[in-house]
XYZ file of C-alpha atoms in Angstrom:
373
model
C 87.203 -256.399 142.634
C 86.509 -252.591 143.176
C 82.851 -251.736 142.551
C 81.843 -248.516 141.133
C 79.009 -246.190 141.048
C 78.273 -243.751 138.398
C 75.142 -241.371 139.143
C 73.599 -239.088 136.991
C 70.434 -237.063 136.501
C 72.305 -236.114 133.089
C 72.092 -239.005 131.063
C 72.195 -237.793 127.510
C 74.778 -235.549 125.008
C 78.052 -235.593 126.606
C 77.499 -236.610 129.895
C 76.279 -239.474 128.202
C 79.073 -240.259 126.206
C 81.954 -239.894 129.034
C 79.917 -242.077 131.202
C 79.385 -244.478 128.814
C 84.028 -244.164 128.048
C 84.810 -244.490 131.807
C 82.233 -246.868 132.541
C 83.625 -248.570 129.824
C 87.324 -248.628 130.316
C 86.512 -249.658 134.096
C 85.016 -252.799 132.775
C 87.834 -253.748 131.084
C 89.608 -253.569 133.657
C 87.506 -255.902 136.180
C 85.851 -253.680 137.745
C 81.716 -254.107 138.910
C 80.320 -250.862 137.491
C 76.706 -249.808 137.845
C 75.208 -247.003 136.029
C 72.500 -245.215 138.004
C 70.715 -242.733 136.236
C 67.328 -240.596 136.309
C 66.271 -239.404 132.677
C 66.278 -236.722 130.669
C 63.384 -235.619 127.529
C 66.448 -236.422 125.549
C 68.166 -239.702 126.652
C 67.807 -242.532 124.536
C 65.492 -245.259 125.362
C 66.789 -248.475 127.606
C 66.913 -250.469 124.840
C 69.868 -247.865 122.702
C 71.771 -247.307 126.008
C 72.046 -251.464 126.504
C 73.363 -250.955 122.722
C 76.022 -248.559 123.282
C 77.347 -249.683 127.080
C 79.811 -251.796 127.618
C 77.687 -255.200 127.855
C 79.436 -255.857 131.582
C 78.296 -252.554 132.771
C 75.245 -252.773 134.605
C 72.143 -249.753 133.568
C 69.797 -248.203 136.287
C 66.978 -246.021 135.029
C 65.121 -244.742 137.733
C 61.938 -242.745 136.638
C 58.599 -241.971 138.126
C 57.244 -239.725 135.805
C 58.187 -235.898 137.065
C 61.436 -234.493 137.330
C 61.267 -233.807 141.153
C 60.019 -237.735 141.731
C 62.978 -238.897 139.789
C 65.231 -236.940 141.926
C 64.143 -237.778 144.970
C 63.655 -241.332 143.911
C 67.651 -241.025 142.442
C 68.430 -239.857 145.863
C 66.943 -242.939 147.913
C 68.690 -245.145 145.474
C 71.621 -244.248 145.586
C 72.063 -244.272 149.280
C 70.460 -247.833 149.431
C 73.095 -248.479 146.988
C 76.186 -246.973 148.501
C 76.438 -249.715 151.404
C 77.301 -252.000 148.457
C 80.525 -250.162 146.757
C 83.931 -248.959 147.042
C 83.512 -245.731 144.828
C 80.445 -243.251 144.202
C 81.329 -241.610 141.221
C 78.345 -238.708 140.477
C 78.157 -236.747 137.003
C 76.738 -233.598 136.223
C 76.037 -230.678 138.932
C 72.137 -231.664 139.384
C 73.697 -235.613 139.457
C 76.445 -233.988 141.275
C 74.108 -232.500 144.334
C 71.916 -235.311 145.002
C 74.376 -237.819 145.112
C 76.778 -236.249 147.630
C 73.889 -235.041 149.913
C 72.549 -238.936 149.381
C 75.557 -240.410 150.747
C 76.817 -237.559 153.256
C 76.628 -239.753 156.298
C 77.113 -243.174 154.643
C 80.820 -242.890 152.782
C 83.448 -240.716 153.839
C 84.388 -238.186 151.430
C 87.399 -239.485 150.323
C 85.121 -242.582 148.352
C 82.585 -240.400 146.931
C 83.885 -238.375 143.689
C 81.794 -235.783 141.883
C 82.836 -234.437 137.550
C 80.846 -231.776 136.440
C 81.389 -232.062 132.908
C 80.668 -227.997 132.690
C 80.415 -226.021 135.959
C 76.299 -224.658 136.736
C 77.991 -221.324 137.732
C 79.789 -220.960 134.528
C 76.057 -220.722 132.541
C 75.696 -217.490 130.858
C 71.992 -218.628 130.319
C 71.258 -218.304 134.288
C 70.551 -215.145 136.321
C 73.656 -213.798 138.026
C 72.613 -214.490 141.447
C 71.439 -218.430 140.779
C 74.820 -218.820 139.222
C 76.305 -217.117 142.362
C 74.014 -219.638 144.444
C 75.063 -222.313 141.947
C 79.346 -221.437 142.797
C 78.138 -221.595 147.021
C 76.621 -224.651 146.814
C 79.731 -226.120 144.677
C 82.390 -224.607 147.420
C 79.969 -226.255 150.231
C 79.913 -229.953 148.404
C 83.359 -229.821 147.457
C 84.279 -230.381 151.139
C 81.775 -233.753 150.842
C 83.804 -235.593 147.527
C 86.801 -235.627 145.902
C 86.600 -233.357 142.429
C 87.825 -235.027 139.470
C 88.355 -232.937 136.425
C 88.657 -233.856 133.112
C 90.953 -230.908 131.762
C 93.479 -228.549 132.879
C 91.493 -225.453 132.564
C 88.855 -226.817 134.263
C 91.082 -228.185 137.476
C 92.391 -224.663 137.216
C 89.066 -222.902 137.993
C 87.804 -225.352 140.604
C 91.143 -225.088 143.117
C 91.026 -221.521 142.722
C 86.856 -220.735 142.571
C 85.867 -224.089 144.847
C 89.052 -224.213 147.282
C 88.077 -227.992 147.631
C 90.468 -230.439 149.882
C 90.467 -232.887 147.235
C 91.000 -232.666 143.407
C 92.413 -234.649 140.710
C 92.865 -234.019 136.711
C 91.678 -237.213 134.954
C 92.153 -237.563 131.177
C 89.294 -238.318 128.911
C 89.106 -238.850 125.383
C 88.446 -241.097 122.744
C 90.000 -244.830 121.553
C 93.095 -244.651 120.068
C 92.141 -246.912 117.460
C 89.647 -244.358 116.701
C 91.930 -242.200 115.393
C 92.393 -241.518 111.976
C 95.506 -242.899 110.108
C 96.248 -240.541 107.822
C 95.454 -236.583 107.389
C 92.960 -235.081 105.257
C 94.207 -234.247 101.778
C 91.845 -231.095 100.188
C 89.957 -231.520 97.451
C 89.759 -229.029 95.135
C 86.509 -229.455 93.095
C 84.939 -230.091 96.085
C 83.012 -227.519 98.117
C 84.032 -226.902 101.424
C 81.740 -228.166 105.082
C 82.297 -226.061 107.837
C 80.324 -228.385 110.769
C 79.489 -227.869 114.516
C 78.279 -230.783 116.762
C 75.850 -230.876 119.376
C 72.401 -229.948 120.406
C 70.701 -226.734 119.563
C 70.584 -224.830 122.688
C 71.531 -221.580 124.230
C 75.416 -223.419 125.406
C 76.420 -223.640 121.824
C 75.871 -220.707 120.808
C 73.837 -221.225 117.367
C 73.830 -217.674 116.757
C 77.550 -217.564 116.392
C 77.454 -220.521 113.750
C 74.487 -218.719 112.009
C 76.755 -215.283 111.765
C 79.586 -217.683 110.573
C 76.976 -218.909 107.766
C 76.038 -215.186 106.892
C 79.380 -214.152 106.523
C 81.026 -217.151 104.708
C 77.951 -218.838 102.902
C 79.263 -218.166 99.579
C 82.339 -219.798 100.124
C 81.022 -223.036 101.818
C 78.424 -225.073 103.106
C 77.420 -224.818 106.863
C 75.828 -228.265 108.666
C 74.802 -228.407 112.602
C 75.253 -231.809 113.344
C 72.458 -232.837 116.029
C 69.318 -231.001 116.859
C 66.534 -228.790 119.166
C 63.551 -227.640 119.624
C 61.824 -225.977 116.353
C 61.426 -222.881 118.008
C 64.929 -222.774 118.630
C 66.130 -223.658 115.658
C 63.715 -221.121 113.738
C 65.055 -218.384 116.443
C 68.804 -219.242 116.387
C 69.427 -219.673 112.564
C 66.405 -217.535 110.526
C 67.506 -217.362 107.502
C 71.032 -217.999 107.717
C 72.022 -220.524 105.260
C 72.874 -223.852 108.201
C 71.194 -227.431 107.386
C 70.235 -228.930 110.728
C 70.399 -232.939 110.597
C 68.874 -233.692 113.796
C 69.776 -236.827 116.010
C 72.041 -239.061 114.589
C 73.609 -242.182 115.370
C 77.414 -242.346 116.712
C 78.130 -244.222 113.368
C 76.565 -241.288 111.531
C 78.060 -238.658 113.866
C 81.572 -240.289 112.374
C 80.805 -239.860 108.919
C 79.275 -236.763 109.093
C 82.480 -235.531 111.149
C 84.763 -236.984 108.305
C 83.125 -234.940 105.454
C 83.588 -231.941 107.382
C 86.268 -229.609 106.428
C 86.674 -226.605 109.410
C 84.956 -227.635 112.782
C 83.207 -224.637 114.137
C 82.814 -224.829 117.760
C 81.732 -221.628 119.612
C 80.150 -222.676 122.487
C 79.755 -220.336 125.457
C 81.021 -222.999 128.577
C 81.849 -226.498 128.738
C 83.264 -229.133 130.342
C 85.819 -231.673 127.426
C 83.697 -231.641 124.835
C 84.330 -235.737 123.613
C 82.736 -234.039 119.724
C 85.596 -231.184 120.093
C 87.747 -234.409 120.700
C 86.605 -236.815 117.993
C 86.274 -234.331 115.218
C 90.457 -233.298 116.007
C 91.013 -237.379 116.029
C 89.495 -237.201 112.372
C 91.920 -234.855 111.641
C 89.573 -231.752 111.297
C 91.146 -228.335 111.720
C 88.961 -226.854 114.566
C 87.908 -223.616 114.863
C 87.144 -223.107 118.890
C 85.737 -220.361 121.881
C 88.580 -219.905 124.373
C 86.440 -221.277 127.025
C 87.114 -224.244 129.905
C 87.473 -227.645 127.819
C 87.679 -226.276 124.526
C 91.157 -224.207 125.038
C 92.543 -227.641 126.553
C 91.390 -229.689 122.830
C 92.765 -227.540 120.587
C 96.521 -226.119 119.872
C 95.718 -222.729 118.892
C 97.590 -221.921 115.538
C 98.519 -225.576 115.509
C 95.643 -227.836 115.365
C 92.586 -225.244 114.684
C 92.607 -221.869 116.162
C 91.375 -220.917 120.206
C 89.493 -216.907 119.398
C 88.509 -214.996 122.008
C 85.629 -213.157 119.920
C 82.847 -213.666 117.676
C 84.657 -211.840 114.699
C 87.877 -213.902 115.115
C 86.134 -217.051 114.936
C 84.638 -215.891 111.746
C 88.015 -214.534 111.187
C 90.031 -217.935 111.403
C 87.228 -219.688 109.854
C 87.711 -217.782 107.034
C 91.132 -217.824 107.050
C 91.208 -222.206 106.680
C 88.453 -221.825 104.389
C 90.792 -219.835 101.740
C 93.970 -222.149 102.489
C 93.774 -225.766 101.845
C 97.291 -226.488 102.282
C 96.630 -224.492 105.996
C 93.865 -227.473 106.496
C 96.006 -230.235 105.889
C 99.077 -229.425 107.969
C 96.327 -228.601 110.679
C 95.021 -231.886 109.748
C 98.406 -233.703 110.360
C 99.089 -231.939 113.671
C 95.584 -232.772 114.798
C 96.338 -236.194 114.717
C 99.390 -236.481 116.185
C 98.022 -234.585 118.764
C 94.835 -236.546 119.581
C 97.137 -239.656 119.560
C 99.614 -237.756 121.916
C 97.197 -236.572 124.474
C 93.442 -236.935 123.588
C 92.562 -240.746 123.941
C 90.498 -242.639 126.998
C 93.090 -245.632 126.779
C 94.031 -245.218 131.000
C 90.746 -244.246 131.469
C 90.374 -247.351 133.532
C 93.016 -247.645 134.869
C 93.960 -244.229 136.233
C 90.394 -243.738 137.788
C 90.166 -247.436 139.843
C 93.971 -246.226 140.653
C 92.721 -242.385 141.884
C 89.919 -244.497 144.010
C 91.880 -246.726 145.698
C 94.419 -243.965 146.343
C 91.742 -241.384 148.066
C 90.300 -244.844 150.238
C 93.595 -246.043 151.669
C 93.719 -241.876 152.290
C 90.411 -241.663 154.001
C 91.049 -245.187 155.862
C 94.036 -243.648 157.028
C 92.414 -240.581 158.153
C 89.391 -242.525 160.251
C 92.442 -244.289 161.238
C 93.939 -241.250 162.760
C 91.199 -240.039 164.044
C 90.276 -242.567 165.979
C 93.180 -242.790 167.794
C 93.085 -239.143 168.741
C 89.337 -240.092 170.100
C-alpha cells in the first residue's frame, strides 16, 4: 500500500478543493493518505472538512494560535511524519517551502513532490522584488522535489522560469458524473446571470467584474458567488450593480453555477481554477483572462472566449449576452469538452503511478551512487 502525504498551510478555496479531489481519488485507489494541514482565517472548521473528505482520508490540523507557531509547528510535523511514507506531496508555495526544507535531509527528492496551485512570483499584488525573491527561492527548491503541475501553461512556465530536474503535468478536474447531460437551452423571458466564483480579493480582480456590471447592467444581472472582507467588497464594487452571496456550500455553489448564464472570470494569476472547471462542466459559456490555468479551461471562441484585456472581456461578455443561440452551442461544446479533458477520474491513479515512477528513479539513483562511492 503506498502512503501519501499531502501538506498544506493553504487549506481553504481551491487549494482546498484539489486536495480534497486527489486525496480523494488516491483513496479509492488503496492508498493510506494523510492530510496535514496548518489553517487559514478562512478554512472551514474540523467538523465541515471531515464532511467533505473522503471518509478513508485521514485530517491533520495543526494550530497553535499564530501564523508563525503553526508554521513552525507544520514544519516539525511533517518531518516526524515523513519516516512513515512513500510520498510527500506539499500544496501551495508557503505549504510548498516548509515542507521541502522539513524533509531536505530525510527523503530524497525524487519522493517529495511540491503543486503550487498559482506560482507566489506570478502575484501582481506583491512588490517586484519579493516576487523576484519569491521566483529564487522556487528555482532553489525545485532542485529539492519533483514539480507536478496541474496544466499545460503552467508546466510551461515552470521548465522554462524554474529549470527544475524534475516535472510532471498531472490532470485535475472534476467527476465525470458531475457533468451535465445535456446543454443549456436559453430562455427567453428570462433575464440573463452573468456570475464569477471565488473570494473577493485582489487575485480576482473584482474591479474587472464591477466594470463588466457598469457597462452591461442593463442588459443582465451580475452575482459574485463567494465572499471578502466588507472593506473590500465596499472598495472593489461601489456602486456597481454586483450582488455578493457570501460563503456558500458546494451544493449551493452548483446551483448557483447552473442559473448562471456567461461565467465571468477575470482573475489576474492562477493555478486550474476547479470553479473555471465546474462552471464549463455545467455547460456555462465562460468568459476568461488569458492567464496560467484559465487559458488551459477554456477553448477560446469554442467554449467561452480567452481576452487578453479588460475591454475584450467586456467585449465578449457582451457579445454572449446579445446571442442566445451563441450560448448554447458554447454550451454544447463546453460539455463535450469537460468530458473530453476536464475530469479528476485518473486522478488516482496517474499520481500513485508518477510516485512510484520518481522512487524506483531515485532508488536507482542512490543505487548508482553508491556504487561510484
Amino acid at each position: 500500500m503506498t502512503r501519501v502525504l499531502h501538506v498544506t498551510e493553504a487549506m481553504g478555496s481551491g487549494v482546498l478543493s484539489l486536495v480534497d479531489s486527489i486525496s480523494r481519488r488516491q483513496a479509492e485507489q488503496g492508498a493510506d493518505v494523510e492530510v496535514l494541514f496548518a489553517p487559514r482565517p478562512e478554512t472551514p472548521t474540523d467538523e465541515a472538512l471531515r464532511a467533505r473528505f473522503d471518509a478513508r482520508v485521514a485530517l491533520r490540523r495543526v494550530s497553535t494560535g499564530s501564523r508563525i507557531g503553526d508554521l513552525r509547528a507544520l514544519s516539525r510535523a511533517v518531518a516526524r511524519a515523513a519516516d512513515g511514507v512513500d510520498a510527500v506531496h506539499a500544496h501551495s508555495s508557503i505549504g510548498g517551502a516548509v515542507a521541502r526544507l522539513a524533509v531536505r535531509r530525510r527523503l530524497p527528492a525524487e519522493r517529495v513532490f511540491f503543486s503550487p496551485h498559482g506560482f507566489a512570483f506570478l502575484r501582481l499584488d506583491l512588490p517586484g522584488p519579493l516576487r523576484y525573491t519569491a521566483r529564487i527561492v522556487e528555482r532553489t527548491l525545485a532542485r529539492r522535489s519533483t514539480l507536478v503541475l496541474t496544466s499545460p501553461s503552467e508546466f510551461a512556465l515552470a521548465t522554462a522560469e524554474l529549470r527544475p530536474a524534475r516535472a510532471h503535468l498531472l490532470q485535475t478536474g472534476i467527476p465525470s458524473e458531475t457533468v451535465s447531460r445535456t446543454a443549456r437551452v436559453a430562455d427567453p423571458g428570462r433575464r440573463p446571470v452573468v456570475g464569477m466564483v471565488g473570494r473577493v480579493v485582489h487575485q480576482k480582480a473584482p474591479w474587472r467584474f464591477a466594470a463588466a456590471a457598469r457597462a452591461l447592467g442593463e442588459r443582465a444581472d451580475f452575482v459574485w458567488i463567494g465572499g471578502g472582507s466588507a472593506d473590500d467588497e465596499r472598495r472593489w464594487f461601489g456602486d456597481a450593480p454586483v450582488r455578493v452571496t457570501g460563503w456558500v456550500s458546494p451544493g449551493e455553489l452548483a446551483e448557483l453555477i447552473d442559473d448562471m448564464d456567461v461565467l465571468l472570470f477575470p482573475s489576474l494569476w492562477e493555478g486550474m481554477s476547479l470553479s473555471l472547471i465546474q462552471a464549463q462542466a455545467q455547460g456555462i459559456p465562460a468568459v476568461v483572462s488569458n492567464v496560467v490555468g484559465n487559458r488551459d479551461s477554456v477553448l477560446d471562441g469554442v467554449t467561452g472566449y480567452v481576452c487578453s484585456d479588460d475591454d475584450a472581456l467586456i467585449a465578449a461578455t457582451g457579445r454572449l449576452l446579445d446571442d442566445p443561440r451563441l450560448r448554447e452551442r458554447m454550451s454544447a461544446a463546453a460539455l463535450e469538452w469537460a468530458r473530453r479533458a476536464l475530469t479528476d477520474d485518473a486522478l488516482g491513479r496517474d499520481s500513485l503511478a508518477l510516485y512510484r515512477r520518481a522512487a524506483a528513479d531515485g532508488t536507482a539513483a542512490e543505487t548508482e551512487r553508491s556504487r561510484v562511492g
